[in-house]
CSV table of C-alpha atoms in Angstrom, one decimal:
chain,number,residue,atom,x,y,z
A,224,MET,CA,0.0,0.0,0.0
A,225,GLY,CA,2.8,2.4,0.9
A,226,ARG,CA,4.4,1.8,-2.5
A,227,TRP,CA,1.1,2.6,-4.3
A,228,LEU,CA,0.8,5.8,-2.2
A,229,GLN,CA,4.4,6.8,-3.3
A,230,VAL,CA,3.5,6.2,-7.0
A,231,MET,CA,0.3,8.4,-6.6
A,232,VAL,CA,2.2,11.2,-4.9
A,233,LEU,CA,4.9,11.2,-7.6
A,234,ALA,CA,2.3,11.1,-10.4
A,235,ALA,CA,0.5,14.1,-8.8
A,236,VAL,CA,3.8,16.0,-8.5
A,237,ALA,CA,4.7,15.3,-12.1
A,238,ALA,CA,1.2,16.3,-13.3
A,239,THR,CA,1.4,19.6,-11.3
A,240,ALA,CA,4.9,20.3,-12.7
A,241,GLY,CA,3.6,19.7,-16.2
A,242,CYS,CA,0.8,22.3,-15.7
A,243,ARG,CA,3.2,25.0,-14.7
A,244,ARG,CA,4.3,26.8,-17.8
A,245,SER,CA,7.9,28.0,-18.0
A,246,ASP,CA,8.9,31.6,-18.5
A,247,ALA,CA,9.8,30.7,-22.1
A,248,HIS,CA,6.3,29.3,-22.8
A,249,LEU,CA,4.7,32.4,-21.2
A,250,ALA,CA,7.0,34.7,-23.2
A,251,ALA,CA,6.0,32.9,-26.4
A,252,ALA,CA,2.3,33.3,-25.6
A,253,GLU,CA,2.9,37.0,-25.0
A,254,ARG,CA,4.6,37.4,-28.4
A,255,ALA,CA,1.7,35.7,-30.0
A,256,LYS,CA,-0.6,38.2,-28.4
A,257,ILE,CA,1.5,41.1,-29.6
A,258,ARG,CA,1.3,39.8,-33.2
A,259,GLU,CA,-2.4,39.5,-32.9
A,260,ARG,CA,-2.6,43.0,-31.5
A,261,ILE,CA,-0.7,44.4,-34.5
A,262,GLU,CA,-3.0,42.6,-36.9
A,263,LYS,CA,-6.2,43.9,-35.2
A,264,SER,CA,-5.0,47.4,-34.3
A,265,TYR,CA,-7.4,50.2,-35.4
A,266,ALA,CA,-4.7,52.9,-34.7
A,267,LEU,CA,-2.4,51.4,-37.3
A,268,VAL,CA,-4.8,52.0,-40.2
A,269,PRO,CA,-4.1,55.8,-40.6
A,270,TYR,CA,-0.6,55.4,-39.3
A,271,ARG,CA,0.4,53.0,-42.1
A,272,GLY,CA,-1.3,55.2,-44.6
A,273,PHE,CA,0.7,58.2,-43.4
A,274,LYS,CA,4.0,56.3,-43.4
A,275,ILE,CA,3.4,55.3,-47.1
A,276,LEU,CA,2.6,58.9,-48.0
A,277,LEU,CA,5.8,60.1,-46.2
A,278,ARG,CA,7.9,57.6,-48.1
A,279,ALA,CA,6.1,58.0,-51.5
A,280,ARG,CA,6.7,61.7,-51.8
A,281,GLY,CA,8.8,62.2,-54.9
A,282,SER,CA,8.8,58.5,-55.7
A,283,GLU,CA,8.3,57.2,-59.2
A,284,LYS,CA,6.8,54.0,-57.8
A,285,ALA,CA,3.8,55.8,-56.2
A,286,PRO,CA,0.4,54.6,-57.7
A,287,LYS,CA,-2.2,57.1,-58.8
A,288,GLU,CA,-4.4,56.6,-55.8
A,289,ILE,CA,-1.6,57.6,-53.5
A,290,LEU,CA,-0.4,60.5,-55.7
A,291,ASP,CA,-3.9,61.9,-55.5
A,292,LEU,CA,-3.6,62.0,-51.7
A,293,LEU,CA,-0.3,63.7,-51.6
A,294,ALA,CA,-1.8,67.2,-52.3
A,295,ALA,CA,-4.0,66.9,-49.2
A,296,PHE,CA,-1.1,65.4,-47.3
A,297,GLU,CA,1.3,68.3,-48.1
A,298,LYS,CA,-1.2,70.8,-46.6
A,299,THR,CA,-0.6,69.1,-43.2
A,300,ARG,CA,3.1,70.0,-43.3
A,301,GLU,CA,2.4,73.6,-42.3
A,302,PRO,CA,-1.3,73.6,-41.4
A,303,PRO,CA,-3.2,76.9,-41.1
A,304,VAL,CA,-2.9,78.8,-37.8
A,305,ASP,CA,-6.7,79.1,-37.6
A,306,LEU,CA,-8.0,76.1,-35.6
A,307,LYS,CA,-11.1,75.5,-37.7
A,308,GLN,CA,-9.1,75.7,-41.0
A,309,SER,CA,-6.5,73.4,-39.5
A,310,ALA,CA,-9.1,70.9,-38.4
A,311,GLU,CA,-10.5,70.8,-41.9
A,312,VAL,CA,-7.1,70.1,-43.4
A,313,TYR,CA,-6.7,67.0,-41.1
A,314,LEU,CA,-10.3,65.9,-41.7
A,315,ARG,CA,-10.0,66.0,-45.4
A,316,LEU,CA,-6.8,64.0,-45.3
A,317,ALA,CA,-8.5,61.5,-43.0
A,318,ILE,CA,-11.3,61.2,-45.5
A,319,GLY,CA,-8.8,60.6,-48.3
A,320,VAL,CA,-7.0,57.9,-46.4
A,321,HIS,CA,-10.3,56.2,-45.7
A,322,GLU,CA,-11.4,56.3,-49.3
A,323,ALA,CA,-8.0,55.1,-50.6
A,324,ARG,CA,-7.6,52.4,-47.9
A,325,SER,CA,-7.8,49.6,-50.4
A,326,ALA,CA,-4.9,51.1,-52.4
A,327,ILE,CA,-2.9,51.7,-49.2
A,328,ASN,CA,-3.4,48.2,-47.9
A,329,ALA,CA,-2.3,46.8,-51.2
A,330,HIS,CA,1.2,48.4,-50.9
A,331,ASP,CA,4.0,47.7,-48.4
A,332,GLU,CA,5.7,50.8,-47.2
A,333,ASP,CA,9.1,49.1,-47.6
A,334,THR,CA,8.7,49.1,-51.4
A,335,PHE,CA,9.1,52.9,-51.3
A,336,PRO,CA,12.3,54.8,-50.6
A,337,LEU,CA,13.6,55.1,-47.0
A,338,LEU,CA,12.5,58.1,-45.0
A,339,TRP,CA,16.2,58.8,-44.6
A,340,GLN,CA,16.6,59.0,-48.4
A,341,GLY,CA,13.6,61.4,-48.7
A,342,TYR,CA,14.5,63.8,-45.9
A,343,VAL,CA,18.2,63.4,-45.2
A,344,GLY,CA,20.0,62.1,-48.2
A,345,ALA,CA,22.1,59.0,-49.0
A,346,PRO,CA,21.9,56.3,-46.3
A,347,PRO,CA,24.6,56.9,-43.7
A,348,ALA,CA,26.1,53.4,-43.9
A,349,PRO,CA,25.9,50.3,-46.2
A,350,TRP,CA,24.0,48.4,-43.5
A,351,TYR,CA,21.3,51.1,-43.1
A,352,ASP,CA,18.2,49.3,-44.4
A,353,ASN,CA,14.4,49.1,-43.8
A,354,PRO,CA,14.6,47.1,-40.5
A,355,ILE,CA,17.2,49.7,-39.1
A,356,GLU,CA,14.8,52.5,-40.0
A,357,HIS,CA,11.9,50.8,-38.4
A,358,LEU,CA,14.0,50.4,-35.3
A,359,LEU,CA,14.9,54.1,-35.3
A,360,THR,CA,11.3,55.1,-35.8
A,361,ALA,CA,10.2,52.9,-32.9
A,362,PHE,CA,12.9,54.6,-30.7
A,363,ALA,CA,11.7,58.1,-31.8
A,364,LEU,CA,8.0,57.2,-31.0
A,365,GLN,CA,9.0,56.0,-27.5
A,366,VAL,CA,11.0,59.2,-26.8
A,367,ILE,CA,8.1,61.3,-28.1
A,368,GLU,CA,5.7,59.4,-25.8
A,369,GLN,CA,7.9,60.0,-22.8
A,370,ALA,CA,8.3,63.7,-23.6
A,371,ASP,CA,4.6,64.3,-24.2
A,372,ARG,CA,3.0,65.9,-21.2
A,373,SER,CA,-0.3,66.7,-22.9
A,374,GLY,CA,-2.1,63.7,-21.4
A,375,ARG,CA,-2.7,62.3,-24.9
A,376,ALA,CA,-3.1,58.5,-24.7
A,377,PRO,CA,0.1,56.7,-25.8
A,378,LEU,CA,-0.1,54.5,-28.8
A,379,PRO,CA,2.2,51.6,-28.2
A,380,ASP,CA,0.7,49.8,-31.2
A,381,LEU,CA,2.6,52.1,-33.5
A,382,ALA,CA,5.9,51.1,-31.9
A,383,PHE,CA,4.9,47.4,-31.9
A,384,TYR,CA,4.3,47.7,-35.6
A,385,GLU,CA,7.7,49.3,-36.2
A,386,LEU,CA,9.6,46.7,-34.1
A,387,SER,CA,7.7,43.8,-35.8
A,388,ARG,CA,9.7,45.0,-38.9
A,389,ALA,CA,13.0,45.6,-37.2
A,390,GLU,CA,14.4,42.1,-36.7
A,391,ALA,CA,18.2,42.2,-36.3
A,392,GLN,CA,19.9,41.4,-39.6
A,393,PRO,CA,23.2,39.4,-40.1
A,394,GLY,CA,25.0,42.5,-41.4
A,395,TRP,CA,24.1,44.8,-38.6
A,396,PRO,CA,26.9,46.1,-36.4
A,397,TRP,CA,26.8,45.7,-32.6
A,398,ALA,CA,25.0,48.9,-31.7
A,399,PRO,CA,21.7,48.4,-33.5
A,400,ARG,CA,21.6,44.7,-32.5
A,401,ALA,CA,21.9,45.7,-28.8
A,402,ALA,CA,19.4,48.6,-29.3
A,403,SER,CA,16.9,46.2,-30.9
A,404,ARG,CA,16.9,44.1,-27.7
A,405,LEU,CA,16.6,47.2,-25.4
A,406,GLU,CA,13.8,48.8,-27.4
A,407,ARG,CA,11.7,45.6,-27.3
A,408,GLY,CA,12.4,45.1,-23.6
A,409,LEU,CA,11.3,48.6,-22.7
A,410,LEU,CA,8.2,48.5,-24.9
A,411,PHE,CA,7.1,45.0,-23.8
A,412,CYS,CA,7.6,46.0,-20.2
A,413,GLY,CA,5.5,49.2,-20.5
A,414,ALA,CA,2.7,47.2,-22.2
A,415,GLU,CA,2.7,44.5,-19.5
A,416,TYR,CA,4.3,41.8,-21.6
A,417,HIS,CA,6.8,41.0,-18.8
A,418,TYR,CA,8.0,37.6,-19.8
A,419,ALA,CA,8.8,38.6,-23.3
A,420,ALA,CA,10.5,41.7,-21.9
A,421,GLU,CA,12.6,39.6,-19.6
A,422,GLU,CA,14.0,37.6,-22.5
A,423,GLU,CA,14.9,40.8,-24.4
A,424,LEU,CA,16.5,42.5,-21.5
A,425,ASP,CA,18.5,39.4,-20.6
A,426,GLU,CA,19.8,39.4,-24.2
A,427,PHE,CA,20.6,43.1,-24.0
A,428,LEU,CA,22.9,42.6,-21.0
A,429,VAL,CA,24.5,39.7,-22.9
A,430,GLU,CA,25.1,42.0,-25.9
A,431,ALA,CA,26.5,44.7,-23.7
A,432,SER,CA,29.1,42.2,-22.5
A,433,ARG,CA,30.1,41.4,-26.1
A,434,ILE,CA,30.9,45.0,-27.2
A,435,GLN,CA,34.0,45.1,-29.4
A,436,PRO,CA,36.8,47.8,-29.2
A,437,ALA,CA,35.7,49.6,-32.4
A,438,ASP,CA,32.1,49.8,-31.2
A,439,LEU,CA,33.2,50.9,-27.8
A,440,ALA,CA,35.2,53.8,-29.3
A,441,GLU,CA,32.0,54.9,-31.2
A,442,LEU,CA,29.9,54.6,-28.1
A,443,SER,CA,32.5,56.6,-26.1
A,444,ALA,CA,32.2,59.5,-28.6
A,445,ILE,CA,28.4,59.6,-28.1
A,446,THR,CA,28.6,59.4,-24.3
A,447,SER,CA,31.7,61.6,-23.9
A,448,ARG,CA,33.0,59.0,-21.5
A,449,THR,CA,35.9,56.6,-21.6
A,450,GLY,CA,35.4,53.1,-22.9
A,451,PRO,CA,35.2,51.5,-19.4
A,452,GLN,CA,32.8,54.2,-18.2
A,453,SER,CA,30.6,53.6,-21.3
A,454,VAL,CA,30.4,49.9,-20.4
A,455,GLU,CA,29.3,50.8,-16.9
A,456,ILE,CA,26.5,53.0,-18.4
A,457,LEU,CA,25.4,50.2,-20.7
A,458,ASN,CA,25.2,47.8,-17.8
A,459,ALA,CA,23.3,50.3,-15.6
A,460,ILE,CA,20.7,50.9,-18.3
A,461,GLY,CA,20.2,47.1,-18.7
A,462,HIS,CA,19.9,46.5,-15.0
A,463,PHE,CA,17.5,49.4,-14.4
A,464,ALA,CA,15.3,48.3,-17.2
A,465,ARG,CA,15.2,44.7,-16.1
A,466,ALA,CA,14.6,45.8,-12.5
A,467,TRP,CA,11.4,47.7,-13.5
A,468,ASN,CA,10.3,44.7,-15.5
A,469,ARG,CA,10.9,42.3,-12.6
A,470,MET,CA,8.8,44.6,-10.4
A,471,GLY,CA,6.0,43.9,-12.9
A,472,LEU,CA,6.6,40.2,-12.5
A,473,GLY,CA,6.4,40.5,-8.7
A,474,ARG,CA,10.1,39.4,-8.4
A,475,ASP,CA,11.0,42.2,-5.9
A,476,LYS,CA,14.2,40.6,-4.6
A,477,ALA,CA,15.6,40.2,-8.1
A,478,ALA,CA,14.6,43.7,-8.9
A,479,GLU,CA,16.5,45.0,-5.9
A,480,GLU,CA,19.6,43.1,-7.0
A,481,ASP,CA,19.3,44.7,-10.5
A,482,ILE,CA,18.9,48.2,-9.0
A,483,GLU,CA,21.9,47.7,-6.7
A,484,ALA,CA,24.0,46.5,-9.7
A,485,ALA,CA,22.9,49.7,-11.7
A,486,LEU,CA,23.6,52.0,-8.8
A,487,THR,CA,27.0,50.4,-8.2
A,488,ALA,CA,28.0,50.8,-11.8
A,489,LEU,CA,26.9,54.5,-12.0
A,490,ASP,CA,28.5,55.3,-8.6
A,491,ARG,CA,31.8,54.0,-9.9
A,492,ILE,CA,31.8,56.7,-12.6
A,493,GLY,CA,30.2,59.5,-10.5
A,494,ILE,CA,26.8,59.7,-12.3
A,495,ASP,CA,24.0,61.2,-10.2
A,496,ASN,CA,20.7,61.8,-11.9
A,497,GLU,CA,17.0,61.1,-11.5
A,498,ALA,CA,17.4,57.4,-12.0
A,499,THR,CA,20.1,57.0,-9.3
A,500,GLN,CA,18.1,59.2,-6.9
A,501,TRP,CA,15.0,57.1,-7.4
A,502,GLY,CA,17.1,53.9,-7.2
A,503,TRP,CA,18.6,54.8,-3.8
A,504,ALA,CA,15.2,55.9,-2.5
A,505,PHE,CA,13.8,52.5,-3.6
A,506,ILE,CA,16.6,50.5,-2.0
A,507,HIS,CA,16.4,52.4,1.3
A,508,TYR,CA,12.7,52.0,1.4
A,509,ARG,CA,12.9,48.2,0.7
A,510,ARG,CA,15.5,47.9,3.5
A,511,GLY,CA,13.4,49.8,6.0
A,512,ARG,CA,15.7,52.9,6.0
A,513,TYR,CA,12.8,55.3,5.7
A,514,PRO,CA,14.5,58.6,6.6
A,515,GLU,CA,17.3,57.9,4.0
A,516,ALA,CA,14.6,57.0,1.5
A,517,GLY,CA,12.9,60.3,2.2
A,518,GLN,CA,16.1,62.3,1.8
A,519,ALA,CA,16.7,60.6,-1.6
A,520,LEU,CA,13.2,61.5,-2.7
A,521,ALA,CA,13.6,65.1,-1.5
A,522,LYS,CA,16.7,65.4,-3.6
A,523,LEU,CA,14.8,64.0,-6.6
A,524,ALA,CA,12.0,66.5,-6.0
A,525,ARG,CA,14.5,69.3,-6.7
A,526,SER,CA,15.2,68.1,-10.3
A,527,PRO,CA,14.7,70.8,-12.9
A,528,HIS,CA,13.8,68.1,-15.4
A,529,LEU,CA,10.4,67.3,-13.7
A,530,ASP,CA,7.2,69.3,-14.0
A,531,GLU,CA,5.9,71.2,-11.0
A,532,ALA,CA,3.0,68.7,-10.3
A,533,THR,CA,5.5,65.8,-10.3
A,534,ARG,CA,7.9,67.6,-8.0
A,535,LYS,CA,5.1,68.2,-5.5
A,536,GLU,CA,4.1,64.6,-5.6
A,537,ILE,CA,7.6,63.4,-4.9
A,538,GLN,CA,8.1,65.9,-2.1
A,539,SER,CA,4.9,64.8,-0.5
A,540,SER,CA,6.1,61.2,-0.5
A,541,ALA,CA,9.5,62.4,0.9
A,542,ASP,CA,7.7,64.2,3.7
A,543,GLN,CA,5.6,61.1,4.4
A,544,LEU,CA,8.8,59.0,4.8
A,545,LEU,CA,10.7,61.6,6.8
A,546,SER,CA,7.8,61.9,9.3
A,547,SER,CA,6.9,58.3,9.5
A,548,GLY,CA,8.8,57.6,12.6
A,549,GLY,CA,10.4,54.5,11.2
A,550,SER,CA,7.1,53.0,10.1
A,551,GLY,CA,7.4,53.9,6.4
A,552,GLY,CA,3.9,55.3,6.3
A,553,LYS,CA,1.5,54.1,3.6
A,554,HIS,CA,2.4,52.6,0.3
A,555,ILE,CA,4.5,54.9,-1.8
A,556,ALA,CA,3.1,55.0,-5.3
A,557,LEU,CA,6.4,56.3,-6.7
A,558,PHE,CA,7.9,52.8,-6.0
A,559,SER,CA,5.5,51.1,-8.3
A,560,ARG,CA,6.9,49.9,-11.7
A,561,ALA,CA,4.5,51.9,-13.9
A,562,ARG,CA,4.8,55.1,-12.0
A,563,ALA,CA,8.6,55.0,-11.7
A,564,GLY,CA,9.1,54.0,-15.3
A,565,ALA,CA,7.1,57.0,-16.6
A,566,LEU,CA,8.5,59.4,-14.1
A,567,ILE,CA,12.2,58.5,-14.6
A,568,GLY,CA,11.9,58.0,-18.3
A,569,ARG,CA,10.3,61.4,-18.8
A,570,ALA,CA,12.9,63.1,-16.6
A,571,LEU,CA,15.8,61.5,-18.5
A,572,VAL,CA,14.4,62.5,-21.9
A,573,ALA,CA,14.0,66.0,-20.6
A,574,ARG,CA,17.6,66.0,-19.3
A,575,ALA,CA,18.7,64.8,-22.7
A,576,GLY,CA,17.0,67.8,-24.4
A,577,GLY,CA,14.1,65.9,-26.2
A,578,LEU,CA,14.1,63.9,-29.4
A,579,GLU,CA,15.5,66.6,-31.7
A,580,HIS,CA,18.5,67.1,-29.4
A,581,ILE,CA,19.0,63.4,-29.0
A,582,LEU,CA,19.1,62.9,-32.8
A,583,ALA,CA,21.5,65.8,-33.2
A,584,THR,CA,23.8,64.2,-30.7
A,585,LEU,CA,23.6,60.8,-32.4
A,586,LEU,CA,23.7,62.0,-36.0
A,587,GLY,CA,25.2,65.4,-36.0
A,588,PRO,CA,23.3,68.8,-35.9
A,589,GLU,CA,22.4,68.9,-39.7
A,590,ARG,CA,21.5,65.3,-40.1
A,591,GLY,CA,19.7,65.2,-36.8
A,592,LYS,CA,17.5,68.2,-37.7
A,593,LYS,CA,16.6,66.6,-41.1
A,594,ALA,CA,15.9,63.2,-39.5
A,595,TYR,CA,13.6,64.8,-36.9
A,596,GLN,CA,11.3,66.5,-39.5
A,597,PRO,CA,9.4,63.4,-40.8
A,598,ILE,CA,9.1,62.0,-37.3
A,599,ALA,CA,7.6,65.2,-35.9
A,600,TRP,CA,5.2,65.4,-38.9
A,601,LEU,CA,4.1,61.8,-38.5
A,602,ASP,CA,3.5,62.3,-34.8
A,603,ARG,CA,1.4,65.4,-35.4
A,604,LEU,CA,-0.6,63.6,-38.1
A,605,GLN,CA,-1.2,60.7,-35.8
A,606,ALA,CA,-2.3,62.9,-32.9
A,607,ASN,CA,-4.9,64.6,-35.1
A,608,ALA,CA,-6.0,61.4,-36.7
A,609,ALA,CA,-6.4,59.7,-33.3
A,610,THR,CA,-9.0,62.3,-32.3
A,611,VAL,CA,-10.9,62.0,-35.6
A,612,ASP,CA,-10.8,58.2,-35.6
A,613,ALA,CA,-11.9,57.9,-32.0
A,614,ALA,CA,-15.0,59.8,-32.9
A,615,ALA,CA,-15.6,57.8,-36.1
A,616,LEU,CA,-15.1,54.6,-34.2
A,617,LYS,CA,-17.9,55.7,-31.8
A,618,GLU,CA,-20.2,56.2,-34.8
A,619,GLY,CA,-19.7,52.7,-36.1
A,620,ALA,CA,-16.4,52.7,-38.1
A,621,ARG,CA,-15.1,49.9,-36.0
A,622,ASP,CA,-13.1,48.4,-38.8
A,623,VAL,CA,-11.7,50.6,-41.6
A,624,ALA,CA,-9.7,47.7,-43.0
A,625,ASP,CA,-12.8,46.9,-45.2
A,626,ARG,CA,-14.0,43.9,-43.2
A,627,SER,CA,-17.3,45.7,-42.7
A,628,LYS,CA,-18.2,48.0,-45.6
A,629,GLU,CA,-21.2,49.3,-43.7
A,630,ALA,CA,-19.2,50.3,-40.7
A,631,GLY,CA,-16.6,51.9,-42.9
A,632,LYS,CA,-19.3,53.9,-44.7
A,633,LYS,CA,-20.7,55.1,-41.4
A,634,GLY,CA,-17.3,56.3,-40.3
A,635,LEU,CA,-16.7,58.0,-43.7
A,636,ASP,CA,-20.1,59.7,-43.5
A,637,PHE,CA,-19.2,60.9,-40.0
A,638,LEU,CA,-16.0,62.5,-41.1
A,639,LYS,CA,-17.6,64.2,-44.1
A,640,SER,CA,-20.3,65.6,-41.7
A,641,LYS,CA,-17.6,67.1,-39.6
A,642,VAL,CA,-16.2,68.9,-42.5
A,643,ASP,CA,-19.6,70.4,-43.2
A,644,GLU,CA,-19.9,71.5,-39.6
A,645,LEU,CA,-16.6,73.3,-39.8
A,646,LYS,CA,-17.9,75.3,-42.8
A,647,LYS,CA,-20.8,76.7,-40.8
């Protein structure tokens, strides 16, 4: 009887173990959800149309349906100052995109010239290709999202689409390979796909350890630091990003270890910024050193790269910790993954001077300015289209990809009625 009981217990344990899905299985399931999300995204309909129009300007390959749209598209480059006239310009373009959606869907944007070729000039390197440009566009969208303080809802679907076309290529040098991993990790983490993010961030740290002397020299020129110091910065970025993701997984101990590794790396080279100040506050808080945590937050609250409302929120949390008498007070929202990621990311983008300044640093002043133009235009178009499409969606245009002609007609009729309203 005892032997039968042992067999049953072992069988039960084996069955239970079989039901537990590994991190790799969970990551694969998340990636499948991301692919499905891209396929069904309503926000991508106008975005992909705008991308094709940006890339088709001046191209001999542009079909007539797209050429007909370019006149309306050009008017959005410098829209009228008058709000009603400006709204009409964007509405008319939205109508044109809806009406030409079949032609747009029939064309892949990568059959048209690169954005770089249209706005900057000859590609900067032989390995600069479509996937590289999608990677840079995803990066630009994420920076814009962090810098945007208007309260406009972020559109991660756009970055998901870009990264789905930015698979690392055999001929890529080290920098874009590593950047591809980091971009995916940060985006997946922010969108709550934590298992997929963990895989990407693990690989980023592996890539950081493989950097070659030539790549290190180029990185040093960008960071204005020595080679060893640049490696410390890379490691700190990877550990901070993975820490925020591990907080989302509920793996607080592992997150602490990552934050400590990042702080140690940055401390060795004397970097003190919003990330390190938040990191020390978090570590002190987790270890029960509440006065020290409060002091670190008080220092963070004095950052000139945070808006006034955020500074007040941080100072309030600092005061709470400093007056807690060793109890730590209530839960500090600033130590949540989502709140910390948005706060620190926004502060670091502001410290770097925004997207235009970042591009100027990476590409040089002239190239950076030219590279910024189509991205800023695309963002403005999408911001205006998002407002229009949200209203059209409410009226019944739930699928402009032509799966439901009646719904598409309702949305188109809605847009045209808005133009008529503006004329009154």
